[in-house]
PDB file of C-alpha atoms in Angstrom:
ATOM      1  CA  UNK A  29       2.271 -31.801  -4.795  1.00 62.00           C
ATOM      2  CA  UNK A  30      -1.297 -32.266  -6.398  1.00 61.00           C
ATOM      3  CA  UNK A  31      -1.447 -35.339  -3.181  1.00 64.00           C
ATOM      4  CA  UNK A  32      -0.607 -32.913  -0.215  1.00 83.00           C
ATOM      5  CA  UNK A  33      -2.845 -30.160  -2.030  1.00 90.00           C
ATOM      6  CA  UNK A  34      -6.199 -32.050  -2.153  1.00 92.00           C
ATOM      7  CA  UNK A  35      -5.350 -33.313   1.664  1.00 92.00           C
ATOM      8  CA  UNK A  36      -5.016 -29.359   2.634  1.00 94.00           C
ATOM      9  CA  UNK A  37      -8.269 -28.673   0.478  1.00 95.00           C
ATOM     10  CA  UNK A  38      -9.989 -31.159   2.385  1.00 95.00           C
ATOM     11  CA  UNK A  39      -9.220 -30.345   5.780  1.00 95.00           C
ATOM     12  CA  UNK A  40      -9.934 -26.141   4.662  1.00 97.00           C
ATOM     13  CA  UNK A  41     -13.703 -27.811   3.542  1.00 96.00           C
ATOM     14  CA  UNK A  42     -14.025 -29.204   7.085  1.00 96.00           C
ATOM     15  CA  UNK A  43     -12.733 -25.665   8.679  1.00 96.00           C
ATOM     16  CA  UNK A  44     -15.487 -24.172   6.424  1.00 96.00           C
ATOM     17  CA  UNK A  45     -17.971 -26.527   7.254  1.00 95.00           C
ATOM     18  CA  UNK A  46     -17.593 -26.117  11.245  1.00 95.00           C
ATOM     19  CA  UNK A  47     -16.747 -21.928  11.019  1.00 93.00           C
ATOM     20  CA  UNK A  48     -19.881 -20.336  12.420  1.00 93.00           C
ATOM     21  CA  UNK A  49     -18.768 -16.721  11.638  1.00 94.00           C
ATOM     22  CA  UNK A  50     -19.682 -15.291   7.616  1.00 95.00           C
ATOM     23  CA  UNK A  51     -16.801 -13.178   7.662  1.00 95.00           C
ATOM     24  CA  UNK A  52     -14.423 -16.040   8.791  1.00 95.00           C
ATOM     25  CA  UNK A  53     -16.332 -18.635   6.288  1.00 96.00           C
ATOM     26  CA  UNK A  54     -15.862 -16.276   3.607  1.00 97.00           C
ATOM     27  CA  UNK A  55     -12.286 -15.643   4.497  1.00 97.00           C
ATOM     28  CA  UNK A  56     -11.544 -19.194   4.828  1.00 97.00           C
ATOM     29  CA  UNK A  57     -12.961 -20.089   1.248  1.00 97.00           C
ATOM     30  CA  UNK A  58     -10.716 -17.207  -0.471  1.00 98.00           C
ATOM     31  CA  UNK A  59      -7.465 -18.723   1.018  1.00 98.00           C
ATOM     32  CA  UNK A  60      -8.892 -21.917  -0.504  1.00 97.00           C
ATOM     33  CA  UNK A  61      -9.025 -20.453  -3.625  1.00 97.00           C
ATOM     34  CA  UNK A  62      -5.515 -18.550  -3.491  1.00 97.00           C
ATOM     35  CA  UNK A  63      -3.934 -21.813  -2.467  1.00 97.00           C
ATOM     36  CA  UNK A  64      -5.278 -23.643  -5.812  1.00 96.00           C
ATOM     37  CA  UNK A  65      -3.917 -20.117  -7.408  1.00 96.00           C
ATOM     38  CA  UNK A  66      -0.576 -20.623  -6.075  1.00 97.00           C
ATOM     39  CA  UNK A  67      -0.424 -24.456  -7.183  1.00 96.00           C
ATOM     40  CA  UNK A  68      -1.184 -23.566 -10.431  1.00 96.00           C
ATOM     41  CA  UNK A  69       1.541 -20.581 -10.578  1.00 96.00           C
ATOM     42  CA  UNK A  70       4.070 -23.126  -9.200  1.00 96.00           C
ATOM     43  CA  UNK A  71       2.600 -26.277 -12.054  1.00 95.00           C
ATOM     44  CA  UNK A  72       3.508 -23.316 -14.746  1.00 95.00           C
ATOM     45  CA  UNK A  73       6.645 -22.263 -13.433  1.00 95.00           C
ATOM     46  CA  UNK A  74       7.711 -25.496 -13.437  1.00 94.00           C
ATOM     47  CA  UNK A  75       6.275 -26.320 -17.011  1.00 94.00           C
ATOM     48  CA  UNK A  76       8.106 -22.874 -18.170  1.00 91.00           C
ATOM     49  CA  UNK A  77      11.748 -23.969 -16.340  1.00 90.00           C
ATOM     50  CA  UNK A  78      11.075 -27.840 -17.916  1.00 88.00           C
ATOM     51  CA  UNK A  79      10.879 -26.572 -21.812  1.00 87.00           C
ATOM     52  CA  UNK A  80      13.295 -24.146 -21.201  1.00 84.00           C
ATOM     53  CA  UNK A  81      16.176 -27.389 -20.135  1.00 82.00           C
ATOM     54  CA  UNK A  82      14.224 -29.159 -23.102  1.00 82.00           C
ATOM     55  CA  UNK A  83      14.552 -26.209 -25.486  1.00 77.00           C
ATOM     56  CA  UNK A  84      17.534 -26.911 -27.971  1.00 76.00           C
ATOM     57  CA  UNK A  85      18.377 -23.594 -27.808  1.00 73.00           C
ATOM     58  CA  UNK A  86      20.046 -24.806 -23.961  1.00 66.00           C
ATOM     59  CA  UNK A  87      21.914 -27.877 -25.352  1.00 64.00           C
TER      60      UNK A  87
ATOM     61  CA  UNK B  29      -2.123   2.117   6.198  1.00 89.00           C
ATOM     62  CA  UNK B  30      -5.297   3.824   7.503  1.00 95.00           C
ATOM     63  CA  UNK B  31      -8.097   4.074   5.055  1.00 97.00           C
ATOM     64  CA  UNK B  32     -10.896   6.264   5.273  1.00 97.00           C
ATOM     65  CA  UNK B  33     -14.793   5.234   3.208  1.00 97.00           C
ATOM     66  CA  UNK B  34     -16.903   8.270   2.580  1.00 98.00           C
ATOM     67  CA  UNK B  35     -19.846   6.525   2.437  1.00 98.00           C
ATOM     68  CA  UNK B  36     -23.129   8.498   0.043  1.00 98.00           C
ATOM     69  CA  UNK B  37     -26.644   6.915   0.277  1.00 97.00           C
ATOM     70  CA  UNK B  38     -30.368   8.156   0.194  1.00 95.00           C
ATOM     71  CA  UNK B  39     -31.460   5.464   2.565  1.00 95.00           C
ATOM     72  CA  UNK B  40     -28.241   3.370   3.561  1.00 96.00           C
ATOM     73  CA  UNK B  41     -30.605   1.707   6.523  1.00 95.00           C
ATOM     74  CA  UNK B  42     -32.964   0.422   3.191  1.00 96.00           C
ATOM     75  CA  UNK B  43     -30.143  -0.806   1.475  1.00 97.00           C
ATOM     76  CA  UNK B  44     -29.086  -4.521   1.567  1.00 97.00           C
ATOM     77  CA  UNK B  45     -25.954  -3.714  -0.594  1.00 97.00           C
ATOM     78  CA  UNK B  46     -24.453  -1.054   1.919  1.00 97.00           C
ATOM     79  CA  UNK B  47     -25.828  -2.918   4.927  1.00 97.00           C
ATOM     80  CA  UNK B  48     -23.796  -5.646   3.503  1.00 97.00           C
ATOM     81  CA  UNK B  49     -20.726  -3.908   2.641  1.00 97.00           C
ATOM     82  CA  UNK B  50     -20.532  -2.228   6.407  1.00 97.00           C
ATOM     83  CA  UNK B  51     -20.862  -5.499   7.859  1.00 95.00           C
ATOM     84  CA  UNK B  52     -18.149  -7.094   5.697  1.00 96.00           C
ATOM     85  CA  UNK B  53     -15.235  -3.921   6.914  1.00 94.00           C
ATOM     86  CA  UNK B  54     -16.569  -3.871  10.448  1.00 86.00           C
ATOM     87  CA  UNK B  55     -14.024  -5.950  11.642  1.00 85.00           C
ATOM     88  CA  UNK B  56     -10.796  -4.597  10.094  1.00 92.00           C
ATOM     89  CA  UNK B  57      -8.162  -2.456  11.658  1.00 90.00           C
ATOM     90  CA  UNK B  58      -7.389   0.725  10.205  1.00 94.00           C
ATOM     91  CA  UNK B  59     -10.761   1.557   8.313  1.00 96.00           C
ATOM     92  CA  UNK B  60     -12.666   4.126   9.429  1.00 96.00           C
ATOM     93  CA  UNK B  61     -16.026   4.868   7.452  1.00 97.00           C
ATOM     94  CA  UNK B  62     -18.087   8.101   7.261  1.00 97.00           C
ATOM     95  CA  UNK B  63     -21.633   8.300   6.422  1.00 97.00           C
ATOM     96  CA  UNK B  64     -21.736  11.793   4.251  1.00 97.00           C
ATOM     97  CA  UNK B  65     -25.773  12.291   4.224  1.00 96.00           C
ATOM     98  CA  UNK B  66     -25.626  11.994   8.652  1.00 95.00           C
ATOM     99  CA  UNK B  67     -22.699  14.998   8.013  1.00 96.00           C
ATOM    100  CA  UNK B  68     -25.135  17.951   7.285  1.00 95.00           C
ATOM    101  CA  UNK B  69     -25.433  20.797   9.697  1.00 94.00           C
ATOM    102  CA  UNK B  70     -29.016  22.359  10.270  1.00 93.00           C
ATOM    103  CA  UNK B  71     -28.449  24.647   7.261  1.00 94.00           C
ATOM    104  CA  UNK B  72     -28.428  21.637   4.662  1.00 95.00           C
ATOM    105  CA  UNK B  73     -24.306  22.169   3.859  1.00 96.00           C
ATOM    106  CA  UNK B  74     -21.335  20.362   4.912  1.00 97.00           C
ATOM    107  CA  UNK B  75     -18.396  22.161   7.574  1.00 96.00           C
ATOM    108  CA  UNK B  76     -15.718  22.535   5.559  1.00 94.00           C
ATOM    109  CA  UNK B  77     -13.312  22.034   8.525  1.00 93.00           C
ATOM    110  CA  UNK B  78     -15.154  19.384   9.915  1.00 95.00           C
ATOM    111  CA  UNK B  79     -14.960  17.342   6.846  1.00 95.00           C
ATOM    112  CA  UNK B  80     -11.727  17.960   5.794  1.00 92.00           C
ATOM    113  CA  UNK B  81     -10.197  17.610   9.294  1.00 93.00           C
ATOM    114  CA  UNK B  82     -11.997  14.222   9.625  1.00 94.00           C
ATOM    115  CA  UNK B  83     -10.064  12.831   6.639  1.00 93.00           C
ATOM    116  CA  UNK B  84      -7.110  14.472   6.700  1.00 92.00           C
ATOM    117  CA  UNK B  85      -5.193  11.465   8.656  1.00 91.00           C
ATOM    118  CA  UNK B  86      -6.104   9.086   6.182  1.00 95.00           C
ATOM    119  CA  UNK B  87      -3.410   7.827   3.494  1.00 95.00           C
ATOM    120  CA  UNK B  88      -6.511   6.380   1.309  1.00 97.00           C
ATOM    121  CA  UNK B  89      -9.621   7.811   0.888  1.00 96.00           C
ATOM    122  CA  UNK B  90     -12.667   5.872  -1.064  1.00 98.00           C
ATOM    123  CA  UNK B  91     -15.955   7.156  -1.743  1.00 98.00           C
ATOM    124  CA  UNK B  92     -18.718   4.572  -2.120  1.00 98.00           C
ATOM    125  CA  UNK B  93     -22.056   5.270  -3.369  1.00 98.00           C
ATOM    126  CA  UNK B  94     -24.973   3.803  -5.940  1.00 98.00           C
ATOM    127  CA  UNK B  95     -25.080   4.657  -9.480  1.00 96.00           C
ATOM    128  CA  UNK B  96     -28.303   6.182 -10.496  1.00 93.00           C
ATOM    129  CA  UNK B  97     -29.102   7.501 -13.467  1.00 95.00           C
ATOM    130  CA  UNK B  98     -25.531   6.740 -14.078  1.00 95.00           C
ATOM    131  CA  UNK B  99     -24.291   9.425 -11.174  1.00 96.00           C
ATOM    132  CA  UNK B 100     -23.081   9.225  -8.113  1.00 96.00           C
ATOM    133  CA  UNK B 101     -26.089  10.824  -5.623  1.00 97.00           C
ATOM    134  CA  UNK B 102     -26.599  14.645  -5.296  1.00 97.00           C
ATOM    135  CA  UNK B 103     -25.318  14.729  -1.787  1.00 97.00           C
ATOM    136  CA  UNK B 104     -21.462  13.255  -2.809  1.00 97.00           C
ATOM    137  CA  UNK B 105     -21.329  16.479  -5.268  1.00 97.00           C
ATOM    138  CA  UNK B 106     -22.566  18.203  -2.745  1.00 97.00           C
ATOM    139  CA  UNK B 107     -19.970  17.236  -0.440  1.00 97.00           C
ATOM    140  CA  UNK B 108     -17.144  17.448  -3.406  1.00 96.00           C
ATOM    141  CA  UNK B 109     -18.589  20.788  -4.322  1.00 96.00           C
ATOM    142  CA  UNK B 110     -18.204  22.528  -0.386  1.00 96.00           C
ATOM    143  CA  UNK B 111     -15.427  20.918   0.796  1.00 95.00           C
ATOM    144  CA  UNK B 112     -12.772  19.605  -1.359  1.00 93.00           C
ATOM    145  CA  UNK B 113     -10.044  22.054  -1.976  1.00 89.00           C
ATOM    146  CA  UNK B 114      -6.974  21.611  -3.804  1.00 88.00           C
ATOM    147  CA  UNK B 115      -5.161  22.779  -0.989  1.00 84.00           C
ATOM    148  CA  UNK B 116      -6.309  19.557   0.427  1.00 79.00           C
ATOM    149  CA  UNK B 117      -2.775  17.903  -1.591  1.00 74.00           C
ATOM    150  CA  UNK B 118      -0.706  19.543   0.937  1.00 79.00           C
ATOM    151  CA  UNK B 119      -2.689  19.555   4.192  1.00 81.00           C
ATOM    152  CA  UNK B 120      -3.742  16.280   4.662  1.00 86.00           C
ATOM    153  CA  UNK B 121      -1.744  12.569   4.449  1.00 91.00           C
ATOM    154  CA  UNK B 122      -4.150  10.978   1.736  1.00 91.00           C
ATOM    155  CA  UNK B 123      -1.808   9.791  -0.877  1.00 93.00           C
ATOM    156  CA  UNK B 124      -4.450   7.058  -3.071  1.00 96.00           C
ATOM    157  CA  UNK B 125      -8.026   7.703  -3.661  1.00 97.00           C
ATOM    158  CA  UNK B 126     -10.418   5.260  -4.733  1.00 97.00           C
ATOM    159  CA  UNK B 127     -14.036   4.251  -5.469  1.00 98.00           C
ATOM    160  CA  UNK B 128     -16.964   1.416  -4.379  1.00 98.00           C
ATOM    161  CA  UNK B 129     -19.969   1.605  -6.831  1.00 98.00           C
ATOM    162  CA  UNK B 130     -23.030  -0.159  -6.419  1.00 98.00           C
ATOM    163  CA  UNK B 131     -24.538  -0.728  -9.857  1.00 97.00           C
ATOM    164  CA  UNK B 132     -27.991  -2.242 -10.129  1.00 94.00           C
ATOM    165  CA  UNK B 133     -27.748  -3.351 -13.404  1.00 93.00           C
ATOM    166  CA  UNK B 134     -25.319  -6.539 -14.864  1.00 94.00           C
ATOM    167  CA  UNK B 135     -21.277  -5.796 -15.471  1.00 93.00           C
ATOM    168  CA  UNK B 136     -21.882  -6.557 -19.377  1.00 95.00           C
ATOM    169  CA  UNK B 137     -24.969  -3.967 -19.579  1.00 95.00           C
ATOM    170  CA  UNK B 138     -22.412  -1.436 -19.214  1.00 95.00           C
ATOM    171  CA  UNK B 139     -20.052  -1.618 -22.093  1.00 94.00           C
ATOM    172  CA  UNK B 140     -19.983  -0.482 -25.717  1.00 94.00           C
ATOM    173  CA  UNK B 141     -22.300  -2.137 -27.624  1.00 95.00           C
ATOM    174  CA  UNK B 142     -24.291  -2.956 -24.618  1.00 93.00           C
ATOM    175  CA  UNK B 143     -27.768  -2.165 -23.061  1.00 94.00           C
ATOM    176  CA  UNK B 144     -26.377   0.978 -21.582  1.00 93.00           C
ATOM    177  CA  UNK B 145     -23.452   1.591 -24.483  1.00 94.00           C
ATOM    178  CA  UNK B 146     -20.971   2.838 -21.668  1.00 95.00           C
ATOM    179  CA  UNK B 147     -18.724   1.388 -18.876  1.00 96.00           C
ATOM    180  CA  UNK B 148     -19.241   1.927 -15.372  1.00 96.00           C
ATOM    181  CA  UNK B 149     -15.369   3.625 -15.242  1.00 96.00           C
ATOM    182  CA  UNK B 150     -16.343   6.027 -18.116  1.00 96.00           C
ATOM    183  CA  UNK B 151     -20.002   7.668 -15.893  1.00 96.00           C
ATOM    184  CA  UNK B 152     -17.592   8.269 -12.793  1.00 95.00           C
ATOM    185  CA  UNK B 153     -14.804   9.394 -15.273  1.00 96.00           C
ATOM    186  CA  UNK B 154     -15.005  12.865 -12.995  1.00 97.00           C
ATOM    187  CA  UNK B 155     -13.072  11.112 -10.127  1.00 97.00           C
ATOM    188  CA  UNK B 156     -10.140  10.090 -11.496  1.00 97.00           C
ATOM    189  CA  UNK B 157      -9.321  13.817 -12.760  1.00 96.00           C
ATOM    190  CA  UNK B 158     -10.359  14.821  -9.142  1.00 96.00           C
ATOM    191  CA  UNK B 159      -7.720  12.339  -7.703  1.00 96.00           C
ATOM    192  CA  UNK B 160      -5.443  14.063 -10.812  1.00 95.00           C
ATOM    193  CA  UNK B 161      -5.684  17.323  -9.622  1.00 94.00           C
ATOM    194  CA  UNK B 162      -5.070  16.235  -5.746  1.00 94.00           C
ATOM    195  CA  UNK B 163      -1.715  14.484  -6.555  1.00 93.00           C
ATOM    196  CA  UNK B 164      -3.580  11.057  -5.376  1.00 95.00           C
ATOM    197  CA  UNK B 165      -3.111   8.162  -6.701  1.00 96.00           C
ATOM    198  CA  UNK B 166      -6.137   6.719  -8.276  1.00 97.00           C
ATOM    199  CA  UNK B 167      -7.245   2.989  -8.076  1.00 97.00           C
ATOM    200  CA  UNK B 168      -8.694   0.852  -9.973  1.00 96.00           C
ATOM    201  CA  UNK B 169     -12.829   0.942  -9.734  1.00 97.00           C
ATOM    202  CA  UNK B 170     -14.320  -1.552  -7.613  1.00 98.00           C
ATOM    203  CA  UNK B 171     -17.493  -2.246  -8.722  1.00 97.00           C
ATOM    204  CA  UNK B 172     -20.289  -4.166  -7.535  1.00 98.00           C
ATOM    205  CA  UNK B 173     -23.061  -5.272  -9.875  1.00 97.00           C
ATOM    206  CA  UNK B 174     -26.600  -6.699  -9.512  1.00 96.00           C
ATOM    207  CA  UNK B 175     -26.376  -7.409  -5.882  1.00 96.00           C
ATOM    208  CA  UNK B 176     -29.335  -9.025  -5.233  1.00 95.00           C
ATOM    209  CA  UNK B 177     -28.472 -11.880  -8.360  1.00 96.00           C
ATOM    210  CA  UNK B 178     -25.628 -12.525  -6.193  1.00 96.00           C
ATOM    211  CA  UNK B 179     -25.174 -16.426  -5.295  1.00 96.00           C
ATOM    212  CA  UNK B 180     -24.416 -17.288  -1.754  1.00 95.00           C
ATOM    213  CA  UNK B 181     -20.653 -18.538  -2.854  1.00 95.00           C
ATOM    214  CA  UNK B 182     -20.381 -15.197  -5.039  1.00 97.00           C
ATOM    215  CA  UNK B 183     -21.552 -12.856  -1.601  1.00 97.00           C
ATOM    216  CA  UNK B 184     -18.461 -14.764   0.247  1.00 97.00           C
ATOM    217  CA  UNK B 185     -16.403 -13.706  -2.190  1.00 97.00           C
ATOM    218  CA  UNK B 186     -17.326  -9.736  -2.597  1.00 98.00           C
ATOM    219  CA  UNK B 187     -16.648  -9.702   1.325  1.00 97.00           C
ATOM    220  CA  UNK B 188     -13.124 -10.858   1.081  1.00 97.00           C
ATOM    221  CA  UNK B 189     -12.496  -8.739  -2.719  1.00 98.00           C
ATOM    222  CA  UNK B 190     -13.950  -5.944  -1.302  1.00 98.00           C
ATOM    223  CA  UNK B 191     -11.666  -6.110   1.708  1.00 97.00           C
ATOM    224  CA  UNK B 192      -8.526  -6.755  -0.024  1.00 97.00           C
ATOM    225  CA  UNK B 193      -9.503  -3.499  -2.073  1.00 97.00           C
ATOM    226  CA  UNK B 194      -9.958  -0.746   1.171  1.00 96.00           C
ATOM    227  CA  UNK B 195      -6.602  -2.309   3.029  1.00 96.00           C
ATOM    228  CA  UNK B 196      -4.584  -4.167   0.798  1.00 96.00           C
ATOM    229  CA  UNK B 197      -1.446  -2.479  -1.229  1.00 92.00           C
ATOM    230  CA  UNK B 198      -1.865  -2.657  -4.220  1.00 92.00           C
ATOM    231  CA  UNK B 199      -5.054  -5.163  -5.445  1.00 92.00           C
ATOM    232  CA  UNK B 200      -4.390  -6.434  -8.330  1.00 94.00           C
ATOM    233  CA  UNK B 201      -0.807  -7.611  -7.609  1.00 95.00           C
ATOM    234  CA  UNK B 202      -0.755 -11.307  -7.476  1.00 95.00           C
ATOM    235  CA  UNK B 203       2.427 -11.209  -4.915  1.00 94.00           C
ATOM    236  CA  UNK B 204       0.412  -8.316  -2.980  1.00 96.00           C
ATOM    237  CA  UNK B 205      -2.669 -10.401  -2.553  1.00 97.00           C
ATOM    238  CA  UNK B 206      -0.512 -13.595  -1.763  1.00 96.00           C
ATOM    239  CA  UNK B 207       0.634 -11.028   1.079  1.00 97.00           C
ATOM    240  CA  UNK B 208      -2.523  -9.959   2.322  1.00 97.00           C
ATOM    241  CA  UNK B 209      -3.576 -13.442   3.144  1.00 98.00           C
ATOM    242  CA  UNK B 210      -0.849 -14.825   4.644  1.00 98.00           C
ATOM    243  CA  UNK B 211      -0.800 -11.563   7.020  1.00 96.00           C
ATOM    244  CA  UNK B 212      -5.043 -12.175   7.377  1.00 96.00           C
ATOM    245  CA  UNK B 213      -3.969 -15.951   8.720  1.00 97.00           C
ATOM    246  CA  UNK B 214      -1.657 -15.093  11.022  1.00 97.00           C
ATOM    247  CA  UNK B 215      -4.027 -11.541  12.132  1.00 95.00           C
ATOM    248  CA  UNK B 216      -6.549 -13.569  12.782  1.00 95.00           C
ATOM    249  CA  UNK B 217      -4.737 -16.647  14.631  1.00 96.00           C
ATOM    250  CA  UNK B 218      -3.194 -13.742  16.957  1.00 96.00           C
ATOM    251  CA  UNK B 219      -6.963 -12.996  17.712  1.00 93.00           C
ATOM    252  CA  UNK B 220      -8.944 -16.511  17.999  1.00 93.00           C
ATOM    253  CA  UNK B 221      -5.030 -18.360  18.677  1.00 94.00           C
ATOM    254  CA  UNK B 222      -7.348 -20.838  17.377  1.00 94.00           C
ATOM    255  CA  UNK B 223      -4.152 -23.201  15.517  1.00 95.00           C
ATOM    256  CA  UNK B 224      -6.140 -23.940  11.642  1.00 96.00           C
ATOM    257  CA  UNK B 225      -5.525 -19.837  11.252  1.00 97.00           C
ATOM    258  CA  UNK B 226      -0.802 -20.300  11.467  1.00 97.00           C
ATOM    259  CA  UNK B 227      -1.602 -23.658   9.819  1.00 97.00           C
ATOM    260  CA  UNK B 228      -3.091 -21.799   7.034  1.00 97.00           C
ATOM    261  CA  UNK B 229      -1.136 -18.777   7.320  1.00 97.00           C
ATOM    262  CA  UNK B 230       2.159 -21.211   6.822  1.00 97.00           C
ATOM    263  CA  UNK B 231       0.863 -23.331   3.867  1.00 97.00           C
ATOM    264  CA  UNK B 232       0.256 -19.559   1.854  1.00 97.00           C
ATOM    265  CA  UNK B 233       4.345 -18.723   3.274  1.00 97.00           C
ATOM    266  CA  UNK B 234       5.284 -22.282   1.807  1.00 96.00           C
ATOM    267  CA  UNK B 235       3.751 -22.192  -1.469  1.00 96.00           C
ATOM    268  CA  UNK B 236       4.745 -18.356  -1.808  1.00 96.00           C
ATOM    269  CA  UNK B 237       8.462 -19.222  -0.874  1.00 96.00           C
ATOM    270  CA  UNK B 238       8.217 -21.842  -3.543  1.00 96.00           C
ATOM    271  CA  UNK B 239       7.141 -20.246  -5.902  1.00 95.00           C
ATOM    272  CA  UNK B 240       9.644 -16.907  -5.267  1.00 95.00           C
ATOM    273  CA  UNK B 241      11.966 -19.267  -5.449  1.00 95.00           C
ATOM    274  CA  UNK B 242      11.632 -20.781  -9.303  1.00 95.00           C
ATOM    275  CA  UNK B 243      10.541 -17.254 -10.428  1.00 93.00           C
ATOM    276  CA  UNK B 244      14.614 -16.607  -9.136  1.00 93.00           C
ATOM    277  CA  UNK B 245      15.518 -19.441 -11.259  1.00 92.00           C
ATOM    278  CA  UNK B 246      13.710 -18.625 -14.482  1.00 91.00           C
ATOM    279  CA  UNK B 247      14.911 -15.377 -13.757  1.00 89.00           C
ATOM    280  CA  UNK B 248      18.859 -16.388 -14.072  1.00 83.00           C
ATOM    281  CA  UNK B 249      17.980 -18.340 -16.998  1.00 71.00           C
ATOM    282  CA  UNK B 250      16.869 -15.447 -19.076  1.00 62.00           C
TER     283      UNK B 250
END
């Protein structure tokens, strides 16, 4: 996931570079930032569902 | 949802705050701003019915105005004071009130034990038992401090915040604000049908879906 996220980061930086428009720049660097926000949800959520199989409260 | 900003300034031309925050709605659908201190009729008071029939389509109202001397200006109370009527609850669609304020000084200057011993949501306290009274919901404060310390990165960000607070549902719902973007992607590849927009707009649906999905999962565990 972390491989496919830095590839979309990278192409948002070149959208950001090449936007002309302040409203659409800004725009475009919030969505970067709610896409790293959603990664790190998902990373958790995962963590969270992994100790929970691990716990030996589940065995 | 339409949204309407009832905009109080001494010299909003003068004022590289406002300037900036009217550039930064311009574009959005639905938002309709006011300025009150161009409302005035020759006498120096506000028509009632004018005012009150101007907002009276709006589901969300938000008044936005400088703090000095830690009030809102004298023209806003004027306005409150000649035409805001409780009747106003069952004559008009607003349903949500809330409030922009500009604050010259730095966010931690205004709490207890700071330089000016208060917060910024305890001076416009007055507000939130107006939107009380109404039957409106109120929101939560947006505030907007030192301005003119802003960094450029920091100004790109108060556009988009400020934004998400006059249109989006409810702002400071994580699955809300997921929402608003992915509908901003997709908005604005409908306009420019420039591809990078449903690219982005898709990658927000995927990672949402995702994530929706293992919430479900932890959910059944419980």
């Amino acid at each position: 996931m972390m491989d496919s996220i830095e590839w979309k980061l990278d192409q948002i930086d070149c959208w950001i570079e090449n936007s002309t428009d302040y409203v659409e720049q800004a725009l475009l660097c919030s969505i970067r930032q709610m896409l790293l926000q959603q990664v790190n949800r998902i990373e958790q959520q995962k963590a969270e569902l992994d100790g929970r199989m691990w716990s030996p409260k589940e065995w | 949802m339409k949204t309407a900003i009832l905009i109080s300034h001494p010299d909003i031309q003068q004022s590289s705050s406002q300037q900036f925050l009217l550039a930064s709605m311009n574009r959005l659908e639905n938002v309709q701003y006011r300025i009150l201190d161009e409302q005035k009729t020759v006498d120096g008071r506000f028509d009632r019915q004018v005012e009150s029939g101007w907002i009276a389509n709006y589901e969300r109202i938000i008044f936005q105005f400088p703090l000095y001397w830690y009030a809102p200006p004298a023209t806003l109370k004027q306005w409150l004071d000649e035409v805001l009527d409780v009747s106003m609850f069952r004559s008009t669609a607003i349903k949500e009130m809330g409030v922009v304020v500009v604050v010259g000084g730095r966010k931690e200057h205004y709490q207890p034990g700071g330089k000016h011993l208060c917060t910024v949501e305890e001076l416009i306290r007055p507000f939130q038992a107006i939107a009380h009274v109404m039957g409106w919901r109120f929101l939560p404060v947006f505030r907007v401090h030192a301005f003119s310390s802003l960094t450029q990165e920091q100004k790109k960000e108060l556009v988009v915040e400020y934004q998400r607070y006059i249109t989006q549902e409810d702002y400071l719902c994580f699955e809300q604000t997921q929402q608003w973007y992915i509908q901003q992607a997709f908005h604005y590849y409908q306009k420019t049908s420039n591809e990078q927009w449903k690219q982005l707009g898709e990658w927000l649906e995927e990672l949402q879906e995702e994530s929706t999905e293992l919430s479900h999962i932890l959910k059944g565990w419980k």
